[in-house]
mmCIF file of C-alpha atoms and ligand atoms in Angstrom:
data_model
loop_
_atom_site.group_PDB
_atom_site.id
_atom_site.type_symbol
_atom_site.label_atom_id
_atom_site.label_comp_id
_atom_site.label_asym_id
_atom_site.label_seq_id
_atom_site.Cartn_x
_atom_site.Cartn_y
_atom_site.Cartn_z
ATOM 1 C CA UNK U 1 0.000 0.000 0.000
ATOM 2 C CA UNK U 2 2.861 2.712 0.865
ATOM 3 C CA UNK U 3 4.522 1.518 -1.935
ATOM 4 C CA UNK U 4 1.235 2.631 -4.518
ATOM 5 C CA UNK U 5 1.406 5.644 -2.285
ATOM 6 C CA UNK U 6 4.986 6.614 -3.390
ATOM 7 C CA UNK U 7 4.859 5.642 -6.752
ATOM 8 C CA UNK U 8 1.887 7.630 -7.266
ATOM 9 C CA UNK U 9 3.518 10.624 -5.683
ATOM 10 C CA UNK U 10 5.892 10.321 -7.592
ATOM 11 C CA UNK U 11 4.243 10.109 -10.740
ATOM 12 C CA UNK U 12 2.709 13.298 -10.197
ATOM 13 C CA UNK U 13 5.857 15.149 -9.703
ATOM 14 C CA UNK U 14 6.771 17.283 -12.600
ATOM 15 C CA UNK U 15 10.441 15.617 -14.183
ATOM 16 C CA UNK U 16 12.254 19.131 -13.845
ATOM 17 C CA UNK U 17 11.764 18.477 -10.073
ATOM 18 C CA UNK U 18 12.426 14.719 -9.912
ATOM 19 C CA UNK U 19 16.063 15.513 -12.721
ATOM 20 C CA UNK U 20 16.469 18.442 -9.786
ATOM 21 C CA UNK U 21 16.436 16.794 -6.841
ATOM 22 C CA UNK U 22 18.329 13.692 -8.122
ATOM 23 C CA UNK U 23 21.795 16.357 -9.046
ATOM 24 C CA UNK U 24 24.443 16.458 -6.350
ATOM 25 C CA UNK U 25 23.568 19.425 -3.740
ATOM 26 C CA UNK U 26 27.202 20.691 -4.830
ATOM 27 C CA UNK U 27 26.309 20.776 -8.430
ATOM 28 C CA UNK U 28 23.086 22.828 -7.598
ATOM 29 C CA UNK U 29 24.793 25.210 -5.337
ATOM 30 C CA UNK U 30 27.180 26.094 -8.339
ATOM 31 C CA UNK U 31 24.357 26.536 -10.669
ATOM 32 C CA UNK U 32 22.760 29.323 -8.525
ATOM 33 C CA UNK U 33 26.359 30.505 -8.171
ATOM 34 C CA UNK U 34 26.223 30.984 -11.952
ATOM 35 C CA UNK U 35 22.891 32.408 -11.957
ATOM 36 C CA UNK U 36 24.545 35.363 -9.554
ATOM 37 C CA UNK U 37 27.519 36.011 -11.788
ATOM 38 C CA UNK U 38 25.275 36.194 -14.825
ATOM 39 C CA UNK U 39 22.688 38.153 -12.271
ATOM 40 C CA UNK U 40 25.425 40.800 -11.212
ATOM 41 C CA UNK U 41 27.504 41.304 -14.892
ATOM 42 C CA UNK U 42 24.746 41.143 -16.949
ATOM 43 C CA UNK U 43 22.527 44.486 -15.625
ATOM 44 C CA UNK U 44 26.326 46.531 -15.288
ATOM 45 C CA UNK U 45 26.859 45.651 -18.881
ATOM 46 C CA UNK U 46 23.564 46.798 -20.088
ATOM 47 C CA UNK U 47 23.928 50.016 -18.282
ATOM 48 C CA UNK U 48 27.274 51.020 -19.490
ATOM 49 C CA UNK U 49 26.474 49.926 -23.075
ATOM 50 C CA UNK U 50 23.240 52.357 -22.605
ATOM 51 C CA UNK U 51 24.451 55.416 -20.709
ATOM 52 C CA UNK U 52 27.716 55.768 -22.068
ATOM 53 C CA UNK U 53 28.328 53.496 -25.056
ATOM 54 C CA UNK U 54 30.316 50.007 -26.096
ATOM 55 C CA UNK U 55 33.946 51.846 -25.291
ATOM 56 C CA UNK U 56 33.487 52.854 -21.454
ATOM 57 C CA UNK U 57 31.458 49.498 -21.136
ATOM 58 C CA UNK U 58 34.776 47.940 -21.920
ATOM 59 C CA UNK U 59 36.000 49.432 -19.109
ATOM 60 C CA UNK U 60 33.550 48.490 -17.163
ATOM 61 C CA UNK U 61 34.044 45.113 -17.993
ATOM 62 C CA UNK U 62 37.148 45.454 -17.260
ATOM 63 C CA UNK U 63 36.637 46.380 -13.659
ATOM 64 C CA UNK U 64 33.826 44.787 -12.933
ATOM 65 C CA UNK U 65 34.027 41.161 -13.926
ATOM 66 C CA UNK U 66 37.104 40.187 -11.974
ATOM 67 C CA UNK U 67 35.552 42.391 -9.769
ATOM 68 C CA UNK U 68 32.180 40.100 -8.865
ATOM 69 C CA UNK U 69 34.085 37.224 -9.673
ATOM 70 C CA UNK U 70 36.002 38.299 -6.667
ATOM 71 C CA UNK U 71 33.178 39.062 -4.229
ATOM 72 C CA UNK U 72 31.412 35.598 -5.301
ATOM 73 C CA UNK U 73 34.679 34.104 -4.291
ATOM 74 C CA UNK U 74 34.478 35.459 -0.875
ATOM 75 C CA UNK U 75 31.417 34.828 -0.061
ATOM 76 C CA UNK U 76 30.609 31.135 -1.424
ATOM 77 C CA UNK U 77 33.872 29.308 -0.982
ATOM 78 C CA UNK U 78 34.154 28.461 -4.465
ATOM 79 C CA UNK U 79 36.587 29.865 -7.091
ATOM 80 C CA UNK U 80 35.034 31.576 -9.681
ATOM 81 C CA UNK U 81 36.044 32.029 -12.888
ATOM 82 C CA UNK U 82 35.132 32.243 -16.641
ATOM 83 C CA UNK U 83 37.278 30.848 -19.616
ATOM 84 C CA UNK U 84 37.412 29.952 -22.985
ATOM 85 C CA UNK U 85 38.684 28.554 -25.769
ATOM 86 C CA UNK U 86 39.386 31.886 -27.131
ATOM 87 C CA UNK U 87 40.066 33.617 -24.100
ATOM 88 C CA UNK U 88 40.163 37.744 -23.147
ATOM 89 C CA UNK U 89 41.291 37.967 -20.174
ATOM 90 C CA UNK U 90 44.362 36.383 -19.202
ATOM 91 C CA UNK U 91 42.967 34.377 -16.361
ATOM 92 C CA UNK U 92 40.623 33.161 -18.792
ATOM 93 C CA UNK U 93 42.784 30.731 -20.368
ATOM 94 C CA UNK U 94 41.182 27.169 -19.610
ATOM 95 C CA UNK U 95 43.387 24.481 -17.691
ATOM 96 C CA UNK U 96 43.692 20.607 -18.637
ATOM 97 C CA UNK U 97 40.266 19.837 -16.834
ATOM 98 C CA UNK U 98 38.640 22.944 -18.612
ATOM 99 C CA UNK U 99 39.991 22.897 -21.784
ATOM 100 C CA UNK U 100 38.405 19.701 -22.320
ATOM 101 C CA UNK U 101 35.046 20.065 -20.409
ATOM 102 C CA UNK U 102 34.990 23.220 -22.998
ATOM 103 C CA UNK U 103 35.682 20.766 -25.929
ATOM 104 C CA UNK U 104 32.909 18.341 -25.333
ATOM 105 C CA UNK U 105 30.783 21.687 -24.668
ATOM 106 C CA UNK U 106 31.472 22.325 -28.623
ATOM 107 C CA UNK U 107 31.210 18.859 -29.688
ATOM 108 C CA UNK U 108 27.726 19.221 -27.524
ATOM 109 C CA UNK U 109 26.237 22.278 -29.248
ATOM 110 C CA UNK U 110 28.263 20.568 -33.092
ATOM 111 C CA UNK U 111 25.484 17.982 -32.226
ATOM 112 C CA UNK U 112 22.301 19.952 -31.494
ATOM 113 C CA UNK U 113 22.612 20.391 -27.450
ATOM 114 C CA UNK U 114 20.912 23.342 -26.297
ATOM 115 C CA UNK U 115 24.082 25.276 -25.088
ATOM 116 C CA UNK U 116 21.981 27.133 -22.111
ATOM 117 C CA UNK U 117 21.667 23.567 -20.663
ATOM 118 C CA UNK U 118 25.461 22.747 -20.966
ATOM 119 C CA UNK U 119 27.214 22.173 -17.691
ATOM 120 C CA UNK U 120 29.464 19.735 -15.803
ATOM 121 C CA UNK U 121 30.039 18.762 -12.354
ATOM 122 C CA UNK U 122 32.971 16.377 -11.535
ATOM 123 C CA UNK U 123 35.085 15.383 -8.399
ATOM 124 C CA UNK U 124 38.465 15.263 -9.756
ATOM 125 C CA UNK U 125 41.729 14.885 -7.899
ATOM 126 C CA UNK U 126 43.881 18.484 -8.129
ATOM 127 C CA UNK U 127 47.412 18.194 -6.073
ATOM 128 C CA UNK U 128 46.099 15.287 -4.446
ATOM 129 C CA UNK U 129 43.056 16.884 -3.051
ATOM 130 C CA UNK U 130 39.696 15.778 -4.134
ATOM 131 C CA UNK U 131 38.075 18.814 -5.894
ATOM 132 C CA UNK U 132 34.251 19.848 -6.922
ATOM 133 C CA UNK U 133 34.357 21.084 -10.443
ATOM 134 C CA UNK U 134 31.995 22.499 -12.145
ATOM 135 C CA UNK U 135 31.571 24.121 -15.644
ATOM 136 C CA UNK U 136 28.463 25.738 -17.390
ATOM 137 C CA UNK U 137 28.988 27.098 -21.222
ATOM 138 C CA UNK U 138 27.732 30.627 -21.894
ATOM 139 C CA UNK U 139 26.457 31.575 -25.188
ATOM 140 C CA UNK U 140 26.975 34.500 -27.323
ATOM 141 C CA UNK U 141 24.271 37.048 -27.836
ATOM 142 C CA UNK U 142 23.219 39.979 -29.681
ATOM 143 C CA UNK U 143 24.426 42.496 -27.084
ATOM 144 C CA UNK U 144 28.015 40.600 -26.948
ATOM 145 C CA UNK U 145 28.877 40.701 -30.388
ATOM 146 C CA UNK U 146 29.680 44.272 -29.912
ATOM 147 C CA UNK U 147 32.468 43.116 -28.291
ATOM 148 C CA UNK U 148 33.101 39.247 -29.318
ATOM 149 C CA UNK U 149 31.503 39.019 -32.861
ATOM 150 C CA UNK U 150 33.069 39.779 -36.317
ATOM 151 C CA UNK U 151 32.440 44.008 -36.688
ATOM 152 C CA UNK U 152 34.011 44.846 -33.624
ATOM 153 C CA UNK U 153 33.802 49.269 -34.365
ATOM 154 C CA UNK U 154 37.397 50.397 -34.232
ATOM 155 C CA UNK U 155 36.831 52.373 -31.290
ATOM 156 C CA UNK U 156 35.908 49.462 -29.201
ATOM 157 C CA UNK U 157 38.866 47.190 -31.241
ATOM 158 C CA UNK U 158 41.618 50.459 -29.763
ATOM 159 C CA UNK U 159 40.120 49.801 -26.423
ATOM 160 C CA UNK U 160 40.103 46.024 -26.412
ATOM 161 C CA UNK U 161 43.510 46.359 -27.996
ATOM 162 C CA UNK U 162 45.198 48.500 -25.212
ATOM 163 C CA UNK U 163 43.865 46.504 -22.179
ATOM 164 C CA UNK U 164 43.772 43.027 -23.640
ATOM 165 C CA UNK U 165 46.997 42.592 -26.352
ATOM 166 C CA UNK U 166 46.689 38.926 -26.216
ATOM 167 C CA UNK U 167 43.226 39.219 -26.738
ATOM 168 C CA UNK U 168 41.703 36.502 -29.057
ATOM 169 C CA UNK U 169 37.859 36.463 -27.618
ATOM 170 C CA UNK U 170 36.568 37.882 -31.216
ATOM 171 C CA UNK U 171 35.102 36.608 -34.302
ATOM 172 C CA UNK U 172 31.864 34.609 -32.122
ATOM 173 C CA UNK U 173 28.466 34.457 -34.020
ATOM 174 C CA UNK U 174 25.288 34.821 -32.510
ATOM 175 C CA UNK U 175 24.644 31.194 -30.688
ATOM 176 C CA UNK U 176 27.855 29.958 -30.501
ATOM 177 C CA UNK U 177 29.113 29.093 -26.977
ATOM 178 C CA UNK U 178 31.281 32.349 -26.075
ATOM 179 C CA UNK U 179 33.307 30.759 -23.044
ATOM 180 C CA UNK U 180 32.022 29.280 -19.475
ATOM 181 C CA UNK U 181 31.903 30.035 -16.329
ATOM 182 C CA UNK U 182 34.346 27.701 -14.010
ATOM 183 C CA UNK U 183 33.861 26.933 -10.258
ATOM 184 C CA UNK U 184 36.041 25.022 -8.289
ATOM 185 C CA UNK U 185 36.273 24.213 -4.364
ATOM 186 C CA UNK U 186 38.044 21.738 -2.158
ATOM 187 C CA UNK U 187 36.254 18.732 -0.766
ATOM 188 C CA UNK U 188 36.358 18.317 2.722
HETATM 189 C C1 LIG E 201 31.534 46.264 -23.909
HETATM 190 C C2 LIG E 201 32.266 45.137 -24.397
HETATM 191 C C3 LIG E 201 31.774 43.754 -24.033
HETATM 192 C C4 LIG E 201 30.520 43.236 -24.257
HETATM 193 C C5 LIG E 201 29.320 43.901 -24.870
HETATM 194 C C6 LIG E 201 30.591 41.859 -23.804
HETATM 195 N N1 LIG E 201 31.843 41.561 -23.336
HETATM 196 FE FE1 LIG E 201 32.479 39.773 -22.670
HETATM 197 N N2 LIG E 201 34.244 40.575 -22.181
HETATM 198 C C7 LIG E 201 34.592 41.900 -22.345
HETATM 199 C C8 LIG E 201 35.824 42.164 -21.644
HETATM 200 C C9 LIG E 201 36.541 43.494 -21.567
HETATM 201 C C10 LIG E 201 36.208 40.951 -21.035
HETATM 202 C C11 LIG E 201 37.409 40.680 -20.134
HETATM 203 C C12 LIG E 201 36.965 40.870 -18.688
HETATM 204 C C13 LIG E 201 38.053 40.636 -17.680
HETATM 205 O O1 LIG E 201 39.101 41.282 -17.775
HETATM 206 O O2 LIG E 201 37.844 39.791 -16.787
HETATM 207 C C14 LIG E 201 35.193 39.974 -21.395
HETATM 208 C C15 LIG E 201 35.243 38.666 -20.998
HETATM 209 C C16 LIG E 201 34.247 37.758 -21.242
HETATM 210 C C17 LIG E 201 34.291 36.374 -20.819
HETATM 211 C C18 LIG E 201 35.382 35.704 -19.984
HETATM 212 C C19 LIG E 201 36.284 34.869 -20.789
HETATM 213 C C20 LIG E 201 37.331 35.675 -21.548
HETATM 214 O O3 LIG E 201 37.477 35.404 -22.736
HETATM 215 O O4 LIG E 201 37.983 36.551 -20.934
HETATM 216 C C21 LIG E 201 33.131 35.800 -21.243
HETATM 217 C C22 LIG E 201 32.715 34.351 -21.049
HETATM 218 C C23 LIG E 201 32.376 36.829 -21.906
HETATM 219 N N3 LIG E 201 33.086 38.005 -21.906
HETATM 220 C C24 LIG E 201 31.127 36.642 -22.435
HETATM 221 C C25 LIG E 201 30.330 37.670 -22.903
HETATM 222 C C26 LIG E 201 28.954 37.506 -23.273
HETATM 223 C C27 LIG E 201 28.198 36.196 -23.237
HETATM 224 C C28 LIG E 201 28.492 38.731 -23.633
HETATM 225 C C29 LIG E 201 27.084 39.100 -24.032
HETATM 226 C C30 LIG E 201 26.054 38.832 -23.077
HETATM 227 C C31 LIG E 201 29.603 39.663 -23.514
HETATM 228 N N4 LIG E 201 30.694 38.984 -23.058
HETATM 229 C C32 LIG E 201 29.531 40.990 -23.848
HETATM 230 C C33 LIG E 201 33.896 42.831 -23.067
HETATM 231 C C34 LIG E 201 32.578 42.697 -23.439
#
């Protein structure tokens, strides 16, 4: 009888809950990690791009991102990060682990994934400690290609040029995955 019970409960649970609730609580907290990065950068890069154009939002870009990146640091216990393949910043060039997780990410998207969904969580040894890892792709949009697509205006490509000279995080279409955000933390 408490076994009809169950299953019956279960049946009537929506399957985004039942795929939630079955993920490692690590994996989850890193997704709502991601959700704050996106949640902080996103409105600051809007603004500048609004009030004073694609050249100061650079800037602001370039303050701010290492910036909340930073803070989430702090304040979760994870390292944060972003990389990519074709990395900007020079703390965005992918390691081992990362260079590959961003690799199957393409090979992913190369096969019809829906890059939003992307993401991987792994416990992998790092200097003998066991480590959470965790990965989720980002994908290029209309408002990035300003920055990351193929008409970059030559005010912006000065800009880019001065504070990034290795910089090699143009050329992205529309839908392509732009880079990822990278969270790591020690297991106890
Ligand atoms: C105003 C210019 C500008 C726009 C618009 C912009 N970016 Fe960037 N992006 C930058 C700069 C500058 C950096 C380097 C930040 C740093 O120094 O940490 C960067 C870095 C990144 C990184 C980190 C990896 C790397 O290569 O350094 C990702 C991922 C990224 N951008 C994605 C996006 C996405 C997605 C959008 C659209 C939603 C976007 N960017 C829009 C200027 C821009």
């Amino acid at each position: 009888m408490k076994k009809i019970i169950l299953s019956a409960l279960i049946a009537a649970l929506p399957a985004s809950v039942m795929a939630e609730s079955s993920l490692p609580e690590k994996q989850l907290e890193a997704r709502q990690l991601a959700k704050q990065f996106l949640g902080q950068l996103k409105p600051e890069l809007g603004k500048a791009m609004k009030s004073a154009g694609p050249v100061h939002a650079v800037d602001v870009c370039y303050k701010k991102a290492p910036e909340i990146a930073q803070n989430l640091s702090q304040s979760s216990g994870w390292n944060v990060n972003r990389v990519s393949l074709k990395p900007r910043a020079v703390n965005a060039v992918p390691d081992a682990w990362e260079k590959q997780t961003l690799e199957w990410f393409e090979a992913q998207a190369n096969s019809g994934a829906d890059i939003k969904k992307l993401e991987k969580f792994e416990i992998v040894k790092l200097d003998g400690q066991d480590t959470y890892r965790y990965m989720k792709a980002i994908p290029t949009g209309d408002i990035c290609l300003t920055c990351h697509g193929t008409a970059v205006p030559p005010a912006v490509k000065a800009k880019l040029e001065e504070l990034y000279p290795q910089d090699k995080a143009t050329g992205f279409h529309k839908g392509q995955i732009r880079g990822a955000f990278s969270f790591q933390q020690a297991k106890n």
